[in-house]
Amino acid sequence: ACGTDDSEPAADAETTGDEQAQDGAQGGDLVIAQLSDAVSLDPHGSNDTPSSNVAYNIYESLLVTDENMELQPGLATEWEAVDDLTWQFTLREDVTFHDGSEFNADVVKANFDRILDEDIASPRSFLYEMVEEINVVDDYTIEFVTEYPFSPLPAHISHNGGGIMSAEIIEEDYAALEDGEEPGSVINQNPVGTGPFVFESWTSGEEIVLTKNEEYWGGAPALDSVTFRVVPEGATRLADLETGAVHVSDPISPSDISRVEGTDGIRVNQQPSVSLSYIGFNAEKEPFNDKLVRQALSLAIDKDQIINGIYQGIGIPAIGPLAPDVFGYDEDVSGLGYDVEEAKALLAEAGYEDGFSTTLWTNDNQDRIDIATNVQAQLQEIGVDVEIEIVEWGAYLENTAAGEHDMFILGWTTVTGDADYGMYPMFHSANFGTPGNRTFFATDELDSLLEEARQNPNQDERQELYSQAQEILVDEAPMSYIHHSEFLLGVSEDVEGLWHHPTGIMMLKDVSLNQ
Amino acid sequence: MLKFLGKRFVQMIPVLIGVTILTFSMMLLIPGDPAQIMAGESASPEQLELVRERLGLNDPIPVQYWDYLKGVLTGDLGDSIRSGRPVAEEVFGRLAPTVELAFYSTLLAVFIGLIAGVISAVRRYSVTDSVIMFGALFGLSMPNFWLGLMLIQWLVIGAGWFQASGWGTHQQMILPVITLGTAGSAIIARMTRSSMLEVIDMDYIQTARAKGVSERVVVYRHALKNAMIPVVTVVGLQFGSLLGGAVLTETVFAINGLGRLIINAIRARDFPIVQGGVLVFAFLFVFVNIIVDVLYRFLNKRISLN
Amino acid sequence: MHEEISMNTVDPKQTQQLDPNIVRFKEFWKKFYRNKSALIGLTMITILILIAIFAPYLTPYEPNAQNYDALLESPSFEHWFGTDHHGRDIFTRIIHGMGITLRVGFFSVLIGMTIGVTLGVISGYYGNWVDTIIMRLMDVLLAFPGILLALAIVSVLGGSINNVIISVAIFSIPVFARISRGSTLEVRELEYVEAARALGANDLRIIGGHILPNIMSPIIVQATLNIATSVLTASGLSFLGMGAQPPTPEWGAMLSDGRNYMWDAPHVATIPGLAIVVVVLAFNIFGDGLRDALDPKSKN
Amino acid sequence: MTEKLLQVENLKISFDTGESLTEVVSDVSFEISHGQTLGIVGESGSGKSVSARSIMQLLDKNAVVDKRSSIRFNGEEITEKSEKEMRKIRGKDIGMIFQDPMTSLNPTMKIGRQISESILIHEEVSKKEAAVRSKEIMHLVGIPDVDERYEQYPHELSGGMRQRIVIAIALACSPKLLIADEPTTALDVTIQAQILELLQEIQEKTGTSILLITHDFGVVANMCENIVVMNQGRVVEAGTTKEIFSHPKEDYTKRLLAAIPNLHEEKTAEAKAKLMKIYSGTQEKILEVNGLAKHFPLGRKATLKAVDDISFEIYRGETLGLVGESGSGKSTTGRAILRLHEPTYGETIFNGLDINKFKRRQMKNMRKKVQFVFQDPYSSLNPRKKVEDIIGEALDIHKLAKSKLKRKQRVEELLDLVGLDRSFSQRFPHEFSGGQRQRIGIARALAVEPDFIVLDEPLSALDASVQAQIVDLLEDLQRKLNLTYLFIAHDLATVKKISDRVAVMYKGNIVELSDSEELFENPVHNYTKKLLSAIPVPDPHYEATGGHISPDEEEEISIDGQKLTEIRPNHWVLQ
Ligand SMILES: Nc1ncnc2c1ncn2[C@@H]1O[C@H](COP(=O)(O)OP(=O)(O)OP(=O)(O)O)[C@@H](O)[C@H]1O
Ligand SMILES: Nc1ncnc2c1ncn2[C@@H]1O[C@H](COP(=O)(O)OP(=O)(O)OP(=O)(O)O)[C@@H](O)[C@H]1O
Ligand SMILES: [Mg+2]
Ligand SMILES: [Mg+2]
Ligand code: NI
């Protein structure tokens, strides 16, 4: 069902490339101001957005997702489930790496072997932990055998963590590992992929420069080069954008929208994301072990006020955990809504007529602190006395994983675009703590629904299972789902063809600069 | 003098060891695990275990420290947990902007601070004095980011004279230097003023006046030198603290300096980077303090060096 | 009433019967009282303290009352200092935040100063290995990133206001230590110190009676300035989970909040900054006056 | 053009002491013609220094000069001049030697620089030339080893050297008027003679007028044509020197003249008896100094042997006078004995125990018994303490006052003893005259009722009558309490009067030691002879004979490798 004709998009890409070459909107250095520096250009060795943003242009995955989170061919032209446990991918044949080496099934196997290698301890390995075996069928066909039936595998394959790098640097990197270097140290210095841009230089903490890949199989990009520059302060990024020092400011804050819109030559680029922000309740602790209390609190929080008050209207109010673009999202599930009276009634029913006192944790992220401040005031109205505690990120992760919290604010991004990734880690009983379930909420019913859904090969049936799961999650309210944020970029009018992927990655292949 | 310097450089060793021990124990004390921070909101326990094992975080603490120390002694500061890059590369890569920024800002602070302080002291209780004093307090109380952003608004966006981010060209360097220099000059000005007031009534100032020395020379040559000890101390501290990281300014002006590196490393629990950075700080600090002590002696020959 | 006191002390017969300590204090007070700037400073501080105490009666709004219909409004008749990003009245928050800000600023400086000056004077006075040990310890403390220490304190002791004060105080110890040491090195060589030694004065007396009074002036300057630094540092700590947690109207935190709205609504950051300026100004004016009052040569 | 160089009329100066104005100079008038020397003598604290400073317009901030006062210099009214105009006059037209040499020198500036600065301001010369001239002047005022001293800082010099530096600064630009406020108090008589001669030479050459404030009538007699006598802020008598010396009109002047110590006075029987006891060995030794030395590092490698291996003993109840060339190590000896300077080597045996081996506790007990009066009174007083506390501190330390009231009473008693007003107890050191400060130092030393006091030039800033009063006090105390003094002074007449025995120091060594009569009558060592011959005679009729040795012909007196030997009974000489 997912397979599409391989030749078409490739042909498209080539023609567009050619046209652009003739248009004259060629060349130029696109400068992007980013909040923070990439951590690692080893696609197996990082999972932060700045790294992905850069890596996405150097490496390619077998599959990609489009702006609607639909799977599209990448380095693989076709994919199909051979049986419950086996997925087969047909690879593109005319691809070479930046170092001139050839792309084929052996390279793909080497890549996935590396991700799954325990010595590498790749932070991406969880994406493929169900993969048991990788078989090279022939030069351009490869087979993934999973431990148990796992239907979202193509979605996981599409993740940029599955970016393919040259077999040679993998070997070099292993050699360095033998010499006592950290894994990825070679790849980091000299990343080699098949993507539209070639790594040029990286000044740690300052900037990364990529140049165009003239030999790109999809046609050379219009830009000569791309520079990712680190500008941590929002106001400064904006100033840089206004003065033309950079072309893209990633991100801008909602309060800056009016300023950007009011300035000539720059515009706002808005893109709904597949992320969720939520306030979790520790379901193992009193009084949050009581469904009524959780519901009451959810009911008492006006999400619109948060979105309008804090995000200046940017973002989509969340009903359940999944964003609309994610596969498995059910628009018919209705949320608890906002109803203070109902909330009071439920609290009374649960035995807390006079409310109670509790704490709300947030990490030191200004948006989250603002949400906490707002929620505190809102909950005051139903008599719940909330004390806000800011906890520094490292401690926050550790202490929430250990279940020391009452209520907490956190987010989640369904990077694969598939509901499995959006729900299984967060709500399955197997994932208490660090793997993602920090509300410690689980029911047997939900557990089995989520298990079944990830194994069922039929997408329609899966959709149905996820609908049920969402119903349960809304009703049980292990968390108050706040909103799905929207990415905001400040972009110069000179920039054409830029789009933003719902996972937060900027797509630069087709960008051109008018100067 | 040489003996003194030699002694002080030897004393640097326990200071550096002390700093590493302190940093090390603090890192152990605070919650948060680099593996987990790297993994983010979700990470399987097995995964975390693997990373910890690889990084040696499961070894007994003394062993970890000893391993670290062994590395340092052989000139290896280790690798960053996050990026895998050698710590030395990361840390020394940021040294230049930090040192330059600190140096120029201190220079500016000393220049403005001394002049303002002296004028303030000489024109004690005058309008000039009050204006300078108010300006100084204003410069000090407004945090760096406020001043920095205001300067960006006026001089980058408004006038278009400078560049908002980066470090290297004049257009990039002037604003951060002003931003940082302002707070420093405020402290120096206040300190200079008060020290000058202590000195200006002394008999030897009268002697100088009796020679017919012009008031400027009285002030700058006779009084100032005698008033310099607290000022030099403050300058040293100022310079030191700037070396130790002007995080806010580095952030506002997107300067790739040590301060930001360390803060980010602390947040990421990137122990090797923190250790490496703190070591470099300590080294710079001790160095600055040695200079200050030598200056004491230079200013007042009665102060003995040891 | 003060007038009376000052008249009394002129009469030598009267003073004879009084405890010399009282006399001394009265004289200091008299001088202090005559000193305009000290008086202005003290009055300002008193007013600030009174404002802090009576905050609830002085303000038109609740400090934490949010109003999402009036976000980031510029100063107006309704909201004298405008509103912040939760629509809270900044004037009200400034007034309510006075107490905590003063407390953090004052006590952290007091503690840091007391310990720092003690260490610094001891170090400068004794020199040699005492100096070496203390100053090298201070080097360690200076080089050590404060945020690490703060994190450790939160995780061990928790994040109360008192712990913030302790952390900020610890950061400022080496500063005071170095300043007092520098001046001590200078003063200890003076002949009147030698004279005190010739009298048989012990070290404590020499330090307390001869060195400290003569190095007070840079210490006063540093202390009064440090109040600003302390308030700003403390606000940085609130993001690590220390001290005043939102929505407490602590000035430093308010100022940091404003950072996100520098382009849109600069008043959100500027006003708390100005409020800090006022407090620091009060203490500095007071400090200058104190310096003058302690200086036997100033008579005005 | 007026004939007079300086005319002071109706000078009235008050100090704002906080509550009220205290008038310290009332209606003072005097004048000086070109080339003339006017002496101002008078009681300590009578307003001499204040008047002198007012001519320079360099009064303390809290001083108020009455509107009607007039000071005319060269026909121009100084009181109306702006600071800028004054600056042109200061240093160039009027040079001033301040009374307190230590605090008058910038502690962080090299000696040479402080002198050459003056030349550089007022004359267009190169730095090099200025340096050469500065060194010349330093040589003229009798500073030895000029090249090294040029690079030193004030604290490295002896009291007398500092004073000569101050003089050199004032003379640097050959001013028309030189105001010399007690310029020779810290100088031994040879150097004093040399300086006075220098002043006269300059006066002859350039026609400089001199306003000389002094307590030393010998100096007055030698130098001044006219004198003004001041008491309690007023001029009580003025006239030519001869007239006033021979026919003083006012009581105060008479008293002052009568109090001048006489070099030829006979020892009393009592004093002689004391000497006998000492010589016969029946008197116990209180202090024995054995091979004491104090060396200072001097630049690179070189050391200065300020005190070079000296030995002597002091007996209980006696006064040992210590005289000698300025810079010969007298103060250093005193300090080394008290371990204010750690001696380089040697023993100091006090009451049978070596002080240099004492621990803290023992030191403290010792400090109660041994006191020191500093040569430089001003810098030895904590500027932030009131006199009451400065003196009271000694009582506190050794817990000598039972109650606050007792302490206060005792302090007032001590002030009375040294002739200071009780109300002064509430003042700070900078509010005093030189002589008053000196007496505060003495009062502080006496406070703990010590057994032994080192008095380093305790009387140099006092006028003859107060001096006599203090000397009486010291002798009285000695008699009553069996006190022992090591009395360092330049005024040989006083030394002779007060001392039982006298030691003469020269270049870090004791060159001669004997009882005072013997020493003054039969000096043996060349240096002693030279010293005694230079004593100025307080009689204007006694014409200075020019027998003085001028600095150029001064021959070195070698003392290398010599030993102190007893050439006559109880008369030791370095040979
Ligand atoms: N700054 C001051 N404040 C108050 N009183 C002062 C101040 N300076 C000096 N006096 C007082 O003024 C009087 C005159 O002082 P001055 O120094 O002129 O005396 P002097 O004649 O030079 O005495 P001496 O021979 O002891 O130096 C003294 O009684 C002294 O106490
Ligand atoms: N702290 C010091 N550092 C270096 N040299 C010093 C120091 N103190 C004294 N001297 C030197 O020691 C020598 C003796 O000085 P001292 O003060 O004992 O002389 P003095 O006999 O008291 O002279 P005066 O009569 O002039 O006071 C002088 O040459 C002086 O320069
Ligand atoms: Mg005088
Ligand atoms: Mg002496
Ligand atoms: Ni994606």
Short mmCIF file of C-alpha atoms in Angstrom, two decimals, chain A residues 37 76 93 111 133 136 152 202 234 244 342-343 393 419 464 468 485 487-488:
data_model
loop_
_atom_site.label_atom_id
_atom_site.label_comp_id
_atom_site.label_asym_id
_atom_site.label_seq_id
_atom_site.Cartn_x
_atom_site.Cartn_y
_atom_site.Cartn_z
CA ASP A 37 24.95 23.78 17.52
CA ALA A 76 14.96 2.84 -1.63
CA GLU A 93 21.03 2.04 -8.33
CA ASN A 111 24.95 1.00 8.48
CA GLU A 133 18.51 -9.80 11.08
CA VAL A 136 21.52 -8.64 1.63
CA PRO A 152 5.76 0.77 11.58
CA TRP A 202 32.52 22.56 11.25
CA GLY A 234 16.34 34.86 19.97
CA GLY A 244 20.31 40.52 6.34
CA GLU A 342 -17.52 19.99 35.98
CA ALA A 343 -13.98 19.93 37.26
CA TRP A 393 17.07 19.60 32.78
CA ALA A 419 1.21 6.46 16.20
CA GLU A 464 -8.95 1.42 14.46
CA GLN A 468 -9.58 2.98 20.71
CA SER A 485 3.22 23.38 18.64
CA PHE A 487 7.45 25.66 14.10
CA LEU A 488 8.14 29.29 13.38
#
